Short mmCIF file of C-alpha atoms in Angstrom, two decimals:
data_model
loop_
_atom_site.label_atom_id
_atom_site.label_comp_id
_atom_site.label_asym_id
_atom_site.label_seq_id
_atom_site.Cartn_x
_atom_site.Cartn_y
_atom_site.Cartn_z
CA MET A 1 -11.05 -11.18 -5.58
CA SER A 2 -8.01 -9.12 -4.72
CA VAL A 3 -5.07 -11.22 -3.56
CA THR A 4 -1.43 -10.57 -2.86
CA LYS A 5 -0.48 -12.74 -5.86
CA MET A 6 -2.93 -12.63 -8.75
CA VAL A 7 -3.95 -16.08 -10.09
CA TYR A 8 -5.40 -15.74 -13.58
CA PRO A 9 -7.96 -18.42 -14.55
CA LEU A 10 -7.43 -20.19 -17.88
CA TYR A 11 -9.06 -18.50 -20.81
CA GLN A 12 -10.68 -20.50 -23.57
CA LEU A 13 -12.69 -19.10 -26.47
CA GLY A 14 -16.18 -18.20 -25.30
CA ASN A 15 -15.28 -17.62 -21.66
CA PRO A 16 -16.64 -14.43 -20.04
CA GLN A 17 -14.42 -11.37 -19.76
CA LEU A 18 -12.00 -11.58 -16.82
CA ARG A 19 -12.81 -8.96 -14.20
CA ILE A 20 -10.78 -7.99 -11.17
CA PHE A 21 -12.53 -6.57 -8.11
CA ARG A 22 -10.53 -4.58 -5.58
CA PRO A 23 -7.19 -4.61 -7.45
CA SER A 24 -4.11 -4.65 -5.24
CA TRP A 25 -2.04 -2.66 -7.77
CA PHE A 26 -0.65 0.72 -6.76
CA LEU A 27 0.74 3.25 -9.20
CA THR A 28 3.26 5.98 -8.42
CA LEU A 29 3.26 9.09 -10.57
CA VAL A 30 6.89 10.19 -10.97
CA ARG A 31 8.58 13.26 -12.35
CA PRO A 32 10.29 12.24 -15.61
CA GLY A 33 14.08 12.18 -15.48
CA LYS A 34 14.38 13.01 -19.18
CA GLU A 35 12.25 15.57 -20.99
CA GLN A 36 8.96 13.98 -22.11
CA PRO A 37 6.32 15.21 -24.59
CA PRO A 38 3.59 17.32 -22.92
CA ASP A 39 0.92 14.62 -23.13
CA THR A 40 3.07 11.90 -21.52
CA VAL A 41 2.68 10.90 -17.88
CA GLN A 42 5.26 8.65 -16.26
CA PHE A 43 4.29 5.99 -13.70
CA ARG A 44 6.04 3.31 -11.69
CA ILE A 45 3.83 0.25 -11.78
CA PRO A 46 3.98 -3.25 -10.28
CA MET A 47 5.93 -5.79 -12.30
CA ASP A 48 2.93 -7.95 -13.13
CA MET A 49 0.85 -5.12 -14.63
CA THR A 50 0.54 -4.98 -18.41
CA LYS A 51 -0.18 -2.09 -20.79
CA TYR A 52 -3.84 -3.08 -21.01
CA ASP A 53 -4.04 -3.26 -17.21
CA VAL A 54 -2.63 0.26 -16.90
CA LYS A 55 -5.04 1.59 -19.53
CA ASN A 56 -8.08 0.03 -17.88
CA TYR A 57 -6.91 1.06 -14.40
CA LEU A 58 -6.57 4.73 -15.31
CA GLU A 59 -9.73 4.83 -17.38
CA LYS A 60 -12.00 3.05 -14.91
CA ILE A 61 -10.66 4.25 -11.54
CA TYR A 62 -9.31 7.70 -12.36
CA ASN A 63 -11.50 8.54 -15.38
CA VAL A 64 -8.44 9.63 -17.36
CA PRO A 65 -8.63 9.28 -21.17
CA VAL A 66 -5.65 7.13 -22.08
CA GLY A 67 -4.33 6.89 -25.63
CA VAL A 68 -1.38 4.54 -25.61
CA VAL A 69 0.80 2.99 -22.92
CA ARG A 70 4.42 1.90 -23.29
CA THR A 71 6.24 0.00 -20.56
CA ARG A 72 9.78 -0.98 -19.74
CA ILE A 73 11.47 -2.69 -16.82
CA GLN A 74 14.18 -0.73 -15.03
CA PHE A 75 16.95 -2.87 -13.61
CA GLY A 76 17.90 -1.91 -10.03
CA SER A 77 21.66 -2.05 -9.53
CA ASN A 78 23.25 -4.88 -7.59
CA LYS A 79 26.68 -3.23 -7.56
CA LYS A 80 26.65 -1.28 -4.30
CA ARG A 81 28.10 -3.01 -1.26
CA ASN A 82 27.33 -2.60 2.42
CA HIS A 83 29.72 -2.46 5.41
CA LEU A 84 30.02 -6.29 5.27
CA ASN A 85 31.07 -6.13 1.60
CA GLN A 86 27.82 -7.88 0.59
CA ARG A 87 26.14 -6.72 -2.56
CA VAL A 88 22.95 -4.76 -1.90
CA LYS A 89 20.26 -5.01 -4.56
CA LYS A 90 18.11 -2.03 -5.40
CA PRO A 91 14.70 -3.45 -6.40
CA ASP A 92 13.71 -3.59 -10.06
CA TYR A 93 10.62 -1.70 -11.13
CA LYS A 94 8.44 -1.29 -14.19
CA VAL A 95 7.95 2.15 -15.74
CA ALA A 96 4.90 3.05 -17.82
CA TYR A 97 4.76 6.00 -20.18
CA VAL A 98 1.09 6.90 -20.63
CA GLN A 99 0.07 9.20 -23.47
CA LEU A 100 -3.20 10.95 -22.81
CA ALA A 101 -5.97 10.99 -25.40
CA GLN A 102 -8.15 13.96 -26.46
CA SER A 103 -4.98 16.10 -26.77
CA GLN A 104 -4.75 16.63 -22.99
CA THR A 105 -1.48 17.74 -21.45
CA PHE A 106 0.05 17.18 -18.04
CA THR A 107 2.98 18.82 -16.25
CA PHE A 108 4.29 17.47 -12.98
CA PRO A 109 3.44 20.13 -10.35
CA ASP A 110 5.72 21.51 -7.68
CA ILE A 111 4.48 19.72 -4.58
CA PHE A 112 6.95 21.29 -2.14
CA PRO A 113 6.62 25.05 -2.66
CA GLU A 114 8.40 27.42 -0.29
CA LYS A 115 5.81 28.70 2.14
CA ASP A 116 6.72 31.62 4.41
CA ARG A 117 5.37 30.52 7.74
CA THR A 118 4.35 33.09 10.34
CA LEU A 119 5.27 31.49 13.65
CA LYS A 120 2.80 31.76 16.48
CA GLU A 121 3.85 34.03 19.37
CA GLY A 122 5.17 32.06 22.33
CA SER A 123 5.19 28.75 20.41
CA MET A 124 7.95 26.16 20.54
CA GLU A 125 8.96 26.74 16.90
CA GLU A 126 9.33 30.47 17.44
CA MET A 127 11.59 29.99 20.48
CA GLN A 128 13.71 27.50 18.55
CA GLU A 129 14.04 29.90 15.62
CA LYS A 130 15.13 32.73 17.95
CA PHE A 131 17.67 30.47 19.66
CA MET A 132 19.16 29.40 16.32
CA GLU A 133 19.44 33.01 15.18
CA ASP A 134 21.21 33.96 18.42
CA GLU A 135 23.66 31.10 18.01
CA LYS A 136 24.47 32.14 14.44
CA GLN A 137 25.01 35.72 15.59
CA ARG A 138 27.41 34.53 18.27
CA GLN A 139 29.46 32.51 15.75
CA LYS A 140 30.02 35.57 13.50
CA SER A 141 33.21 37.53 14.08
CA ASP A 142 33.29 41.16 15.24
CA PRO A 143 32.17 43.35 12.27
CA ARG A 144 34.42 46.18 13.46
CA ARG A 145 37.50 44.13 12.48
CA GLY A 146 36.56 44.51 8.78
CA GLY A 147 36.95 40.85 7.75
CA VAL A 148 40.41 40.42 9.33
CA THR A 149 40.82 36.97 10.96
CA GLU A 150 41.23 36.40 14.70
CA TRP A 151 44.72 34.94 14.16
CA PHE A 152 46.28 38.36 14.01
CA GLY A 153 47.00 39.67 17.51
CA LEU A 154 44.64 42.01 19.38
CA MET B 1 -16.95 21.65 -21.95
CA ALA B 2 -19.51 19.00 -21.22
CA SER B 3 -17.85 17.92 -18.03
CA SER B 4 -17.83 21.40 -16.49
CA SER B 5 -21.51 22.01 -17.27
CA SER B 6 -22.54 18.69 -15.76
CA LEU B 7 -20.39 19.51 -12.75
CA GLY B 8 -22.14 22.84 -12.45
CA ARG B 9 -25.52 21.15 -12.68
CA VAL B 10 -24.70 18.67 -9.96
CA LEU B 11 -23.26 21.37 -7.74
CA THR B 12 -26.46 23.37 -7.97
CA LEU B 13 -28.38 20.21 -7.13
CA CYS B 14 -26.10 19.76 -4.15
CA LYS B 15 -26.77 23.32 -2.99
CA ARG B 16 -30.37 22.36 -2.34
CA PHE B 17 -29.18 19.90 0.26
CA GLN B 18 -26.52 22.14 1.69
CA SER B 19 -28.79 23.98 4.05
CA VAL B 20 -30.23 20.69 5.35
CA PHE B 21 -27.15 18.51 5.58
CA ARG B 22 -24.21 20.88 5.53
CA ILE B 23 -22.38 18.81 2.94
CA SER B 24 -18.73 19.74 2.62
CA PRO B 25 -17.18 19.90 -0.88
CA ALA B 26 -16.41 16.66 -2.70
CA ILE B 27 -12.65 16.87 -2.23
CA SER B 28 -12.62 17.10 1.54
CA VAL B 29 -15.43 14.54 1.78
CA GLN B 30 -13.24 11.94 0.14
CA HIS B 31 -10.45 12.73 2.56
CA CYS B 32 -12.83 12.50 5.49
CA ALA B 33 -13.96 9.10 4.30
CA VAL B 34 -10.37 7.96 4.15
CA ASN B 35 -9.40 9.27 7.54
CA LEU B 36 -12.63 8.42 9.30
CA LYS B 37 -12.77 7.75 13.04
CA ARG B 38 -11.45 10.14 15.64
CA CYS B 39 -12.49 13.12 13.48
CA GLN B 40 -13.08 15.93 15.90
CA ASN B 41 -16.53 16.54 14.56
CA ASN B 42 -18.59 13.42 15.23
CA LEU B 43 -21.47 14.79 13.21
CA LEU B 44 -19.25 15.23 10.18
CA SER B 45 -17.93 11.69 10.53
CA GLU B 46 -21.47 10.27 10.55
CA LYS B 47 -22.46 12.23 7.49
CA SER B 48 -19.23 11.45 5.67
CA SER B 49 -19.70 7.73 6.34
CA LEU B 50 -23.06 7.98 4.60
CA ILE B 51 -21.49 10.05 1.87
CA ALA B 52 -18.67 7.56 1.40
CA SER B 53 -21.25 4.85 0.93
CA SER B 54 -22.63 6.48 -2.18
CA TRP B 55 -20.09 8.94 -3.47
CA ILE B 56 -19.71 7.24 -6.83
CA THR B 57 -23.40 6.90 -7.77
CA PRO B 58 -24.79 10.09 -9.33
CA ILE B 59 -27.90 11.87 -8.13
CA SER B 60 -31.10 10.86 -9.88
CA PHE B 61 -34.50 12.36 -9.29
CA VAL B 62 -36.22 9.63 -11.27
CA GLY B 63 -37.42 7.63 -8.30
CA GLN B 64 -37.77 10.68 -6.02
CA ARG B 65 -35.03 9.24 -3.85
CA ARG B 66 -33.11 11.54 -1.56
CA ALA B 67 -29.71 10.09 -2.52
CA LEU B 68 -27.31 11.68 -0.09
CA HIS B 69 -24.15 12.01 -2.11
CA THR B 70 -21.79 14.47 -3.71
CA THR B 71 -20.80 14.85 -7.36
CA VAL B 72 -19.16 12.20 -9.47
CA SER B 73 -15.50 13.01 -9.12
CA ARG B 74 -14.27 14.65 -12.32
CA ARG B 75 -10.69 15.13 -11.26
CA GLY B 76 -8.39 12.87 -13.19
CA LEU B 77 -4.66 12.95 -12.57
CA GLU B 78 -5.18 15.54 -9.83
CA GLU B 79 -6.19 12.67 -7.56
CA PHE B 80 -2.58 11.52 -7.56
CA PHE B 81 -1.78 14.61 -5.51
CA ASP B 82 -3.02 16.01 -2.25
CA GLN B 83 -5.22 19.07 -2.00
CA PRO B 84 -3.21 22.11 -3.14
CA GLU B 85 -3.59 23.68 0.34
CA ASN B 86 -1.50 20.85 1.82
CA TRP B 87 1.42 21.25 -0.58
CA GLY B 88 4.50 22.41 1.33
CA GLU B 89 2.96 21.82 4.77
CA PRO B 90 5.30 20.05 7.20
CA ASN B 91 2.44 18.08 8.79
CA VAL B 92 -0.87 16.88 7.44
CA LYS B 93 -3.53 15.75 9.93
CA SER B 94 -5.05 12.33 9.50
CA GLY B 95 -7.33 10.12 11.56
CA ALA B 96 -6.89 6.62 12.93
CA PRO B 97 -6.92 3.63 10.58
CA TRP B 98 -10.01 1.49 10.05
CA THR B 99 -10.26 -1.48 12.44
CA ALA B 100 -11.62 -4.87 11.43
CA LYS B 101 -14.46 -4.44 13.93
CA GLN B 102 -15.59 -1.22 12.29
CA LEU B 103 -15.29 -2.69 8.81
CA ARG B 104 -17.43 -5.69 9.71
CA THR B 105 -20.36 -3.35 10.30
CA LYS B 106 -20.22 -2.03 6.72
CA SER B 107 -22.09 -3.53 3.75
CA ASN B 108 -20.31 -5.17 0.82
CA GLU B 109 -21.03 -2.20 -1.41
CA ASP B 110 -19.53 0.17 1.17
CA LEU B 111 -16.42 -1.97 1.50
CA HIS B 112 -16.00 -2.14 -2.26
CA LYS B 113 -16.17 1.64 -2.53
CA LEU B 114 -13.93 2.14 0.48
CA TRP B 115 -11.31 -0.07 -1.13
CA TYR B 116 -11.05 2.33 -4.06
CA VAL B 117 -10.97 5.36 -1.80
CA LEU B 118 -8.08 3.80 0.12
CA LEU B 119 -6.40 2.78 -3.13
CA LYS B 120 -6.45 6.32 -4.46
CA GLU B 121 -5.14 7.68 -1.16
CA ARG B 122 -2.35 5.14 -1.20
CA ASN B 123 -1.38 6.07 -4.76
CA MET B 124 -1.32 9.70 -3.70
CA LEU B 125 0.98 8.94 -0.74
CA LEU B 126 3.30 6.86 -2.92
CA THR B 127 3.56 9.72 -5.41
CA LEU B 128 4.30 12.13 -2.57
CA ALA B 129 6.94 9.86 -1.05
CA GLN B 130 8.72 9.36 -4.37
CA GLU B 131 8.72 13.10 -5.13
CA ALA B 132 10.05 13.84 -1.63
CA LYS B 133 12.89 11.36 -2.21
CA ARG B 134 13.60 13.02 -5.55
CA GLN B 135 13.77 16.50 -4.01
CA SER B 136 15.67 15.22 -0.93
CA LEU B 137 12.98 16.54 1.38
CA GLN B 138 10.93 14.97 4.15
CA MET B 139 7.54 13.59 3.30
CA PRO B 140 4.84 15.24 5.44
CA SER B 141 3.24 12.77 7.90
CA PRO B 142 4.70 9.46 6.68
CA GLU B 143 2.62 7.52 9.22
CA ARG B 144 -0.32 7.79 6.83
CA MET B 145 1.22 5.08 4.63
CA LYS B 146 1.12 2.48 7.41
CA LYS B 147 -2.42 3.46 8.39
CA ILE B 148 -3.69 2.99 4.86
CA GLU B 149 -1.84 -0.29 4.46
CA ARG B 150 -3.30 -1.70 7.64
CA SER B 151 -6.81 -0.52 6.75
CA MET B 152 -6.58 -2.25 3.37
CA VAL B 153 -5.29 -5.48 4.90
CA ARG B 154 -8.14 -5.50 7.41
CA LEU B 155 -10.68 -4.78 4.69
CA ASP B 156 -9.33 -7.71 2.70
CA THR B 157 -9.56 -9.94 5.77
CA VAL B 158 -13.18 -8.99 6.36
CA VAL B 159 -14.12 -9.65 2.73
CA ARG B 160 -12.33 -12.98 2.81
CA GLU B 161 -14.19 -13.96 5.98
CA ARG B 162 -17.51 -13.20 4.32
CA GLU B 163 -16.52 -15.14 1.21
CA THR B 164 -15.50 -18.24 3.21
CA ALA B 165 -18.74 -18.09 5.19
CA LEU B 166 -20.80 -17.92 1.98
CA ARG B 167 -18.80 -20.70 0.38
CA LEU B 168 -19.21 -22.95 3.41
CA LEU B 169 -22.94 -22.37 3.45
CA GLN B 170 -23.46 -22.82 -0.28
CA THR B 171 -21.03 -25.60 -1.15
CA GLY B 172 -19.50 -26.88 2.09
CA GLN B 173 -15.97 -26.25 0.72
CA GLU B 174 -13.52 -24.69 3.17
CA LYS B 175 -11.01 -23.43 0.61
CA GLY B 176 -11.77 -21.65 -2.63
CA ARG B 177 -8.82 -23.18 -4.44
CA PRO B 178 -8.58 -27.00 -4.26
CA GLY B 179 -5.40 -28.56 -2.89
CA ASP B 180 -3.91 -31.59 -1.21
CA TRP B 181 -1.26 -32.62 1.34
CA ARG B 182 1.73 -33.90 -0.63
CA ARG B 183 5.28 -34.92 0.18
CA ASN B 184 8.15 -33.22 -1.64
CA VAL B 185 11.64 -34.50 -2.51
CA PHE B 186 13.12 -33.20 0.73
CA GLY B 187 10.81 -35.20 2.98
CA TYR B 188 8.52 -32.31 3.89
CA GLU B 189 4.76 -32.58 3.75
CA TYR B 190 3.19 -29.43 2.42
CA TRP B 191 -0.16 -28.12 1.13
CA TYR B 192 0.03 -28.40 -2.65
CA ARG B 193 -2.45 -26.05 -4.34
CA PHE B 194 -3.88 -27.24 -7.66
CA LYS B 195 -3.32 -25.23 -10.79
CA GLU B 196 -5.54 -25.01 -13.88
CA TYR B 197 -4.20 -26.78 -16.96
CA THR B 198 -5.65 -27.32 -20.44
CA ILE B 199 -4.53 -30.99 -20.52
CA PRO B 200 -4.92 -33.73 -17.86
CA TRP B 201 -2.03 -34.50 -15.48
CA TYR B 202 -1.10 -37.83 -17.08
CA MET B 203 -0.50 -36.11 -20.46
CA ASN B 204 1.69 -33.35 -18.91
CA LYS B 205 5.33 -34.26 -19.67
CA ARG B 206 6.78 -31.48 -17.52
CA HIS B 207 4.58 -32.37 -14.56
CA GLU B 208 5.83 -35.99 -14.71
CA ARG B 209 9.33 -34.82 -13.79
CA LYS B 210 8.01 -33.26 -10.56
CA LYS B 211 8.38 -35.76 -7.69
CA PHE B 212 5.70 -35.95 -5.04
CA TYR B 213 7.52 -38.64 -3.09
CA THR B 214 10.74 -38.79 -1.05
CA PRO B 215 13.46 -41.01 -2.57
CA HIS B 216 15.12 -43.59 -0.35
CA PHE B 217 18.56 -41.87 -0.28
CA VAL B 218 17.04 -38.79 1.42
CA GLN B 219 16.32 -40.77 4.62
CA PRO B 220 19.78 -40.13 6.22
CA HIS B 221 19.34 -36.37 5.65
CA ILE B 222 15.89 -36.49 7.26
CA ARG B 223 17.37 -38.35 10.22
CA LEU B 224 20.06 -35.69 10.65
CA ARG B 225 17.38 -32.98 10.55
CA ILE B 226 15.39 -34.77 13.24
CA GLU B 227 18.53 -35.12 15.38
CA ARG B 228 19.26 -31.41 15.05
CA PHE B 229 15.72 -30.53 16.05
CA LEU B 230 15.84 -32.81 19.12
CA ARG B 231 19.23 -31.41 20.12
CA GLU B 232 17.93 -27.84 19.97
CA ARG B 233 14.86 -28.75 22.00
CA ALA B 234 16.99 -30.52 24.61
CA ARG B 235 19.30 -27.50 24.79
CA LYS B 236 16.37 -25.20 25.50
CA VAL B 237 15.07 -27.47 28.28
CA ASN B 238 18.53 -27.82 29.81
CA LEU B 239 19.13 -24.09 29.75
CA LYS B 240 15.87 -23.47 31.56
CA ARG B 241 16.66 -26.11 34.19
CA LYS B 242 20.20 -24.75 34.76
CA THR B 243 19.08 -21.13 35.12
CA LEU B 244 16.50 -22.19 37.69
CA ALA B 245 19.14 -24.22 39.60
CA LYS B 246 21.51 -21.22 39.65
CA LEU B 247 18.77 -18.89 40.86
CA LYS B 248 17.79 -21.40 43.55
CA GLU B 249 21.43 -21.51 44.67
CA ARG B 250 21.64 -17.74 44.83
CA PHE B 251 18.20 -17.17 46.35
CA PRO B 252 17.36 -20.25 48.49
CA GLN B 253 13.96 -18.90 49.60
CA MET B 254 12.84 -18.39 45.99
CA LYS B 255 9.60 -20.01 44.92
CA LEU B 256 9.97 -21.86 41.60
CA PRO B 257 7.64 -20.50 38.85
CA SER B 258 4.78 -22.81 37.91
CA SER B 259 5.47 -22.72 34.12
#
């Protein structure tokens, strides 16, 4: 039933509950720009998703207890211009602030931690690293000059 | 907590099968199901395909069935992120995307479950990409996005094929949504798809203003369009003829191509 553009059938009193199989909606969890309460998770959602859609999505697919969802639409600026002086539009997107139920908290983790890599002996990366270090060493001035620039004679 | 105890119970149940089937933990199984095909270990890929087919349904010993599966996934928002071992890695390995031929061999239930597996993976990649943009760093292995996208498109195609086949057999209708060939104001004939309304078309005031015919004064514009089309076609033919004539002049022994 999943389509690129969702067509909702008409609802009249007594009709069965609308169900969507294989939804083509994709959420992006984002780090909040402004400080949020500890139980709030911030998502970027497709424009045609509603608060009820987000709640059902997270509860059914991710098994996350959702309390309340608030949404807003962020306008993408149309002010920037390209090299042809044409205005370039940044796409609009919808933001959902999801508050978790059952007093759960969520902090956005650090996904790019600094890992000290031990380079394999004789590998390409190790040779490149050595080469770069040698180059940097060559660029540095003679330490015996004590910080004096090369401009001065001798 | 209730969830952890049930998890513990299911894990112990799984341990009974571990010696027989060598089931890998639930997390990596899901990732294997996503990045199936071209896994180095063919055995693992076979097992994980079976596992993917029933990873949502819980184990039950009621009917004495040997349900080959892993636990019901209890991770919530963690599924928006990769495994913690992959955080900070410059490259993350992934297999080839699903092809339509492979997907056609799977049952409807399998495809339904695979859709959600792919959906979760895609959400995870989108989260990763956005965070990488935020931190001004490179996203590890961005080719995964395209692979997932293509797999999902192919899955959708396969499901649509099956639905059309069923519809043709059961009702004889080719299209699920009724429609008609209609002419619009600009002289074009297009496939107009019907929409559901609560009132009939002759009572719809707004629909009356929509014109499904071409007014008489549009005929000159249509004629100009036709002329432009014919001119472009003639230009193409002429260009081809002239290039061949030039080549023939330059290379007299040349054999003219059949096309």
